[in-house]
């Protein structure tokens, strides 16, 4: 996957957006906006493609229907949000279109009339740039910031003038020999999942970096079915691996819950957690900057708070009735 790319003026850059579901984060508007920006930079047209939520189609029928429309309408760049569905659909649509998919792009830049797909590697320390060979339809999933405050100036090409293509997937009969059949859905292991996809994160900073506290952090993360993240000094000192780093030079995360333990809240770190739905901080310093970024904060020493929290959560998990813990 290298060399030039051809996105002629008439070619379309298409955002493939799933119909919004109740309670789910809607990345559609942000993705459509991203597609419009890429299209504008390439001198191409922007479009969006979606389907009717009422269609209980399997992944393969949906991919076939989408690929048919994309091929017929001359799509050259096809973008999905880098979420669970996008990561499933993109490779199958790419297969239907006889091309490849770049999954997990942090960014897309246009250089010399060519779309360049940027992926972070080595836990965010390095960036890898990929381009498609000339003539290929370009399929990619791109990380989308769905934080409402981060909404940028809308792209000029975005809006009612960008055509919306709606596909009607027709579930194939059993006899059609589907190549993909979902047997079960295995949730990712929170211990190893890419932090960008973690639902709950226990973030640890210098204030929680002793061996004893790090053990308690791991216990807490397990009890919350969450993942462990860290600030840069914790990673630089070798307490946790680089892929656990959150912030400007690490992962950008968007969990339901971010627990910031012994983290001061430097701009470099906070830059990576602004997409979190809820931030809860524990710090011995009531004036630590993280407090002003948090939905709730508790002032206390982690040496006191963490063991008590772990004890209480274990008791809840095991259904054991414990008297009110004065240390909690
Ligand atoms: C170019 C550049 C890029 C950077 N990129 C990143 C990045 O991507 N991610 C990142 O995280 N950092 C990054 N940094 C570093 C960043 O500027 C901060 O130095 C770092 O985030 C601070 O980490 P910290 O909050 O763990 O430590 P500190 O700032 O030292 O804060 C420790 C906190 O723990 C509290 N505390 C201490 N002991 C206890 C205790 N016993 N109980 C409770 N609380 C306690 C303290 O009150 C304090 O608030 C970058 C720096 C530079 C220059």
Coordinates of C-alpha atoms and ligand atoms in Angstrom, one line a residue:
X1 CA 0.0 0.0 0.0
X2 CA 2.1 2.9 -1.2
X3 CA 2.6 5.3 -4.1
X4 CA 0.2 7.9 -5.4
X5 CA -3.5 8.0 -5.0
X6 CA -6.1 9.1 -7.6
X7 CA -9.1 10.9 -6.3
X8 CA -10.4 12.8 -9.3
X9 CA -12.6 15.9 -9.1
X10 CA -15.7 13.9 -9.6
X11 CA -14.8 11.2 -7.1
X12 CA -16.7 11.0 -3.9
X13 CA -15.5 10.8 -0.4
X14 CA -18.2 8.9 1.5
X15 CA -18.8 8.8 5.3
X16 CA -20.5 5.5 6.1
X17 CA -22.6 6.2 9.2
X18 CA -24.8 3.8 11.1
X19 CA -28.3 5.0 12.0
X20 CA -28.3 6.5 15.5
X21 CA -29.4 4.1 18.2
X22 CA -31.0 5.1 21.6
X23 CA -28.2 5.6 24.1
X24 CA -25.4 5.1 21.7
X25 CA -22.7 7.7 20.9
X26 CA -23.5 9.1 17.5
X27 CA -20.3 9.6 15.6
X28 CA -22.3 10.3 12.3
X29 CA -22.1 14.1 12.3
X30 CA -18.4 14.2 13.2
X31 CA -17.6 11.6 10.6
X32 CA -19.6 13.3 7.9
X33 CA -17.8 16.5 8.7
X34 CA -14.4 14.7 8.5
X35 CA -15.4 13.3 5.1
X36 CA -16.4 16.8 3.9
X37 CA -13.0 18.2 4.9
X38 CA -11.1 15.4 3.2
X39 CA -13.3 15.9 0.1
X40 CA -12.7 19.6 0.1
X41 CA -8.9 19.1 0.3
X42 CA -9.0 16.6 -2.5
X43 CA -11.3 18.7 -4.7
X44 CA -13.8 15.8 -4.6
X45 CA -17.5 15.6 -3.7
X46 CA -18.7 14.5 -0.2
X47 CA -21.5 12.1 0.4
X48 CA -22.9 10.0 3.3
X49 CA -24.2 6.5 3.2
X50 CA -26.4 4.9 5.8
X51 CA -29.1 2.3 6.1
X52 CA -32.5 1.9 7.8
X53 CA -32.2 0.8 11.4
X54 CA -35.3 -1.3 10.9
X55 CA -33.4 -3.6 8.5
X56 CA -32.2 -6.4 10.7
X57 CA -29.5 -7.2 8.2
X58 CA -26.5 -9.4 8.9
X59 CA -23.1 -7.8 8.5
X60 CA -22.4 -9.4 5.1
X61 CA -25.7 -8.4 3.5
X62 CA -25.2 -4.9 4.7
X63 CA -21.6 -4.8 3.4
X64 CA -22.7 -6.2 0.0
X65 CA -25.4 -3.6 -0.3
X66 CA -23.1 -0.8 0.8
X67 CA -20.4 -1.9 -1.6
X68 CA -22.8 -2.1 -4.5
X69 CA -23.9 1.5 -4.0
X70 CA -20.4 2.7 -3.4
X71 CA -19.2 1.1 -6.6
X72 CA -22.1 2.3 -8.7
X73 CA -21.8 5.9 -7.5
X74 CA -18.0 6.0 -8.0
X75 CA -16.8 6.3 -4.4
X76 CA -13.0 6.6 -4.2
X77 CA -12.6 7.2 -0.5
X78 CA -14.8 5.4 2.0
X79 CA -14.6 6.4 5.7
X80 CA -16.0 4.6 8.7
X81 CA -15.9 5.7 12.4
X82 CA -13.2 3.7 14.2
X83 CA -15.8 2.0 16.5
X84 CA -16.8 -1.6 17.0
X85 CA -19.2 -1.5 14.0
X86 CA -16.9 0.4 11.7
X87 CA -14.0 -2.0 12.4
X88 CA -16.3 -4.9 11.5
X89 CA -17.8 -3.4 8.4
X90 CA -14.7 -1.7 6.8
X91 CA -12.7 -4.9 6.0
X92 CA -15.8 -6.7 4.6
X93 CA -16.8 -3.7 2.5
X94 CA -13.2 -3.4 1.3
X95 CA -13.2 -7.1 0.4
X96 CA -16.4 -6.6 -1.6
X97 CA -14.7 -3.6 -3.4
X98 CA -11.6 -5.7 -4.1
X99 CA -9.4 -3.4 -2.1
X100 CA -7.9 -3.1 1.5
X101 CA -9.0 -1.3 4.6
X102 CA -6.7 0.8 6.9
X103 CA -8.2 0.3 10.3
X104 CA -7.6 2.6 13.3
X105 CA -6.4 5.9 11.7
X106 CA -5.7 8.7 14.1
X107 CA -5.9 11.2 11.3
X108 CA -6.2 11.7 7.5
X109 CA -4.2 14.4 5.9
X110 CA -4.2 15.5 2.2
X111 CA -0.7 16.1 0.8
X112 CA 0.0 16.8 -2.9
X113 CA -3.6 15.8 -3.8
X114 CA -3.1 12.5 -2.1
X115 CA -4.9 11.2 1.0
X116 CA -2.4 10.1 3.6
X117 CA -3.7 7.8 6.4
X118 CA -2.0 8.4 9.7
X119 CA -1.8 5.6 12.4
X120 CA 0.0 5.9 15.8
X121 CA 2.3 3.1 16.6
X122 CA 4.6 2.2 19.6
X123 CA 2.0 3.3 22.1
X124 CA 1.6 6.7 20.5
X125 CA 5.4 7.5 20.3
X126 CA 5.5 7.3 16.5
X127 CA 3.3 7.8 13.6
X128 CA 3.0 5.6 10.5
X129 CA 1.7 7.1 7.2
X130 CA 0.0 4.9 4.6
X131 CA -1.2 5.7 1.1
X132 CA -3.1 3.5 -1.3
X133 CA -1.8 2.4 -4.6
X134 CA -3.1 4.4 -7.6
X135 CA -6.5 3.1 -8.8
X136 CA -7.6 1.5 -5.5
X137 CA -10.7 2.5 -3.7
X138 CA -9.6 3.7 -0.3
X139 CA -11.4 2.3 2.7
X140 CA -10.4 3.4 6.3
X141 CA -11.7 3.7 9.8
X142 CA -10.8 6.9 11.5
X143 CA -10.9 7.9 15.2
X144 CA -13.6 10.4 15.7
X145 CA -13.8 12.8 18.6
X146 CA -17.4 12.8 19.8
X147 CA -16.9 15.2 22.6
X148 CA -19.5 17.9 22.2
X149 CA -17.2 20.7 23.3
X150 CA -14.7 19.8 20.7
X151 CA -17.0 20.6 17.8
X152 CA -15.0 22.6 15.3
X153 CA -16.2 25.0 12.7
X154 CA -18.4 22.9 10.3
X155 CA -16.8 22.2 6.9
X156 CA -18.3 24.2 4.1
X157 CA -19.1 21.1 2.0
X158 CA -20.9 19.4 4.9
X159 CA -24.7 19.9 5.3
X160 CA -27.8 19.4 3.3
X161 CA -26.0 19.7 0.0
X162 CA -23.9 16.6 0.6
X163 CA -26.0 13.7 -0.8
X164 CA -27.2 11.0 1.6
X165 CA -27.3 7.5 0.1
X166 CA -29.5 5.0 1.9
X167 CA -28.9 1.3 1.2
X168 CA -31.4 -1.4 1.6
X169 CA -29.6 -4.6 2.6
X170 CA -31.4 -7.7 1.5
X171 CA -30.5 -10.6 3.8
X172 CA -29.2 -13.4 1.6
X173 CA -31.0 -16.8 1.9
X174 CA -29.1 -19.6 3.6
X175 CA -28.6 -21.3 0.2
X176 CA -26.6 -18.2 -1.0
X177 CA -23.7 -19.5 1.1
X178 CA -22.8 -16.7 3.4
X179 CA -19.1 -16.5 4.0
X180 CA -19.4 -14.7 7.3
X181 CA -21.6 -16.0 10.2
X182 CA -21.6 -14.6 13.6
X183 CA -21.3 -17.3 16.2
X184 CA -20.9 -15.2 19.3
X185 CA -19.6 -11.8 20.4
X186 CA -16.5 -11.9 22.5
X187 CA -16.0 -8.7 24.5
X188 CA -12.4 -7.5 24.5
X189 CA -10.2 -8.2 27.6
X190 CA -10.0 -4.9 29.5
X191 CA -6.4 -5.7 30.5
X192 CA -5.3 -5.7 26.9
X193 CA -7.8 -3.7 24.9
X194 CA -6.5 -0.6 23.1
X195 CA -7.2 2.2 25.6
X196 CA -9.0 4.1 22.8
X197 CA -11.8 1.5 23.0
X198 CA -11.8 1.0 26.8
X199 CA -15.2 1.6 28.5
X200 CA -13.7 2.3 31.9
X201 CA -10.2 3.4 32.7
X202 CA -8.4 3.7 36.0
X203 CA -5.7 6.2 35.3
X204 CA -2.7 6.3 37.7
X205 CA -0.2 9.2 38.1
X206 CA 2.9 9.8 40.2
X207 CA 0.8 9.9 43.4
X208 CA -0.1 6.2 42.9
X209 CA 3.1 4.8 41.4
X210 CA 4.4 2.8 44.3
X211 CA 4.4 -1.0 43.9
X212 CA 1.8 -1.4 46.6
X213 CA -0.6 1.2 45.1
X214 CA -0.1 -0.1 41.6
X215 CA -1.2 -3.6 42.8
X216 CA -4.3 -1.9 44.3
X217 CA -4.9 0.0 41.0
X218 CA -4.8 -3.3 39.1
X219 CA -7.3 -4.8 41.6
X220 CA -9.6 -1.8 41.3
X221 CA -9.5 -1.9 37.5
X222 CA -10.4 -5.6 37.5
X223 CA -13.3 -5.0 39.9
X224 CA -14.6 -2.3 37.7
X225 CA -14.0 -4.4 34.6
X226 CA -11.8 -1.5 33.4
X227 CA -8.4 -0.9 31.9
X228 CA -5.3 0.7 33.5
X229 CA -4.0 3.9 32.0
X230 CA -1.1 6.1 33.2
X231 CA 0.5 9.5 33.0
X232 CA 3.9 10.0 31.3
X233 CA 6.2 10.0 34.3
X234 CA 4.7 6.6 35.4
X235 CA 5.4 5.2 31.9
X236 CA 8.8 6.9 31.7
X237 CA 9.8 5.4 35.0
X238 CA 9.0 1.9 33.6
X239 CA 6.1 1.2 36.0
X240 CA 3.7 0.6 33.1
X241 CA 4.2 -0.1 29.4
X242 CA 4.0 2.7 26.8
X243 CA 0.7 1.6 25.3
X244 CA -0.9 2.6 28.7
X245 CA 0.1 6.2 28.3
X246 CA -2.7 8.7 28.0
X247 CA -2.4 12.3 26.8
X248 CA -0.9 14.4 24.1
X249 CA 1.9 11.9 23.3
X250 CA -0.2 8.9 24.2
X251 CA -3.7 7.6 23.6
X252 CA -6.7 9.8 23.3
X253 CA -9.5 8.0 25.3
X254 CA -13.3 8.3 25.5
X255 CA -14.4 6.0 28.2
X256 CA -17.7 6.1 30.2
X257 CA -15.7 6.6 33.3
X258 CA -12.1 7.9 33.8
X259 CA -10.8 7.5 37.4
X260 CA -7.8 9.8 37.8
X261 CA -5.7 8.6 40.8
X262 CA -2.8 10.7 42.0
X263 CA -2.8 12.7 38.7
X264 CA -2.2 16.4 38.9
X265 CA -4.1 17.2 35.6
X266 CA -1.4 18.7 33.4
X267 CA -2.6 20.1 30.0
X268 CA -0.5 17.3 28.3
X269 CA -2.5 14.6 30.1
X270 CA -5.9 16.2 30.1
X271 CA -5.7 16.6 26.3
X272 CA -6.2 12.8 26.1
X273 CA -9.1 12.4 28.5
X274 CA -11.5 15.2 27.4
X275 CA -13.7 12.7 25.6
X276 CA -14.5 10.8 28.8
X277 CA -18.2 10.9 29.8
X278 CA -17.4 11.1 33.5
X279 CA -14.1 12.0 35.3
X280 CA -13.6 11.2 38.9
X281 CA -10.4 12.3 40.7
X282 CA -8.7 11.2 43.9
X283 CA -5.9 13.5 45.0
X284 CA -4.4 14.6 48.3
X285 CA -4.3 18.2 47.0
X286 CA -7.7 19.9 46.7
X287 CA -6.1 22.5 44.4
X288 CA -4.8 20.0 41.9
X289 CA -5.8 21.2 38.4
X290 CA -7.5 17.8 37.7
X291 CA -10.2 18.8 40.2
X292 CA -11.5 21.5 37.9
X293 CA -11.8 19.0 35.0
X294 CA -13.6 16.3 37.1
X295 CA -17.3 15.6 37.6
X296 CA -16.5 14.6 41.2
X297 CA -13.3 14.7 43.2
X298 CA -12.2 13.2 46.5
X299 CA -9.4 14.7 48.6
X300 CA -7.4 12.1 50.3
X301 CA -4.2 9.9 50.3
X302 CA -4.4 7.0 47.9
X303 CA -2.8 4.9 50.6
X304 CA -6.0 5.3 52.6
X305 CA -8.6 5.6 49.8
X306 CA -7.5 2.8 47.4
X307 CA -7.5 -0.2 49.8
X308 CA -10.8 0.9 51.3
X309 CA -12.4 1.2 47.8
X310 CA -11.1 -2.2 46.7
X311 CA -12.4 -3.7 49.9
X312 CA -15.9 -2.2 49.4
X313 CA -16.1 -3.2 45.8
X314 CA -15.0 -6.7 46.6
X315 CA -17.7 -6.9 49.2
X316 CA -20.3 -5.7 46.8
X317 CA -19.1 -8.2 44.1
X318 CA -19.2 -11.1 46.6
X319 CA -22.6 -10.0 48.0
X320 CA -21.0 -9.7 51.4
X321 CA -22.7 -7.3 53.8
X322 CA -20.1 -5.1 55.5
X323 CA -20.6 -2.4 58.1
X324 CA -20.0 1.1 56.8
X325 CA -16.2 1.4 56.3
X326 CA -15.0 4.6 58.0
X327 CA -12.0 4.6 55.7
X328 CA -14.0 4.5 52.5
Ligands
LIG1 C1 6.1 17.7 25.2 C2 5.4 17.0 26.4 C3 4.5 16.0 26.2 C4 3.9 15.4 27.3 N1 2.9 14.4 27.0 C5 2.3 13.9 28.1 C6 1.3 12.9 27.9 O1 0.9 12.5 26.7 N2 0.7 12.4 28.9 C7 1.0 12.8 30.2 O2 0.4 12.2 31.2 N3 2.0 13.6 30.4 C8 2.6 14.2 29.4 N4 3.7 15.1 29.6 C9 4.1 15.3 31.0 C10 3.1 16.3 31.7 O3 3.5 17.6 31.4 C11 3.1 16.1 33.3 O4 4.4 16.2 33.7 C12 2.5 14.8 33.7 O5 1.3 14.6 33.1 C13 2.4 14.8 35.2 O6 2.0 13.5 35.6 P1 1.4 13.2 37.0 O7 0.1 13.9 37.1 O8 1.3 11.7 37.2 O9 2.4 13.8 38.1 P2 2.5 15.1 38.9 O10 2.3 16.3 38.2 O11 3.7 15.0 39.8 O12 1.2 14.9 39.9 C14 1.1 14.0 40.9 C15 -0.2 14.2 41.6 O13 -0.4 13.2 42.6 C16 -0.9 13.8 43.8 N5 -0.4 12.9 44.9 C17 0.9 12.6 45.2 N6 0.9 11.7 46.2 C18 -0.4 11.3 46.4 C19 -1.0 10.4 47.3 N7 -0.3 9.7 48.2 N8 -2.4 10.3 47.3 C20 -3.1 11.1 46.5 N9 -2.6 12.0 45.6 C21 -1.2 12.1 45.6 C22 -0.2 15.1 43.9 O14 -1.0 16.0 44.7 C23 -0.2 15.5 42.4 O15 -1.4 16.2 42.1 C24 4.3 15.7 28.6 C25 5.2 16.7 28.8 C26 5.8 17.3 27.7 C27 6.9 18.4 28.0

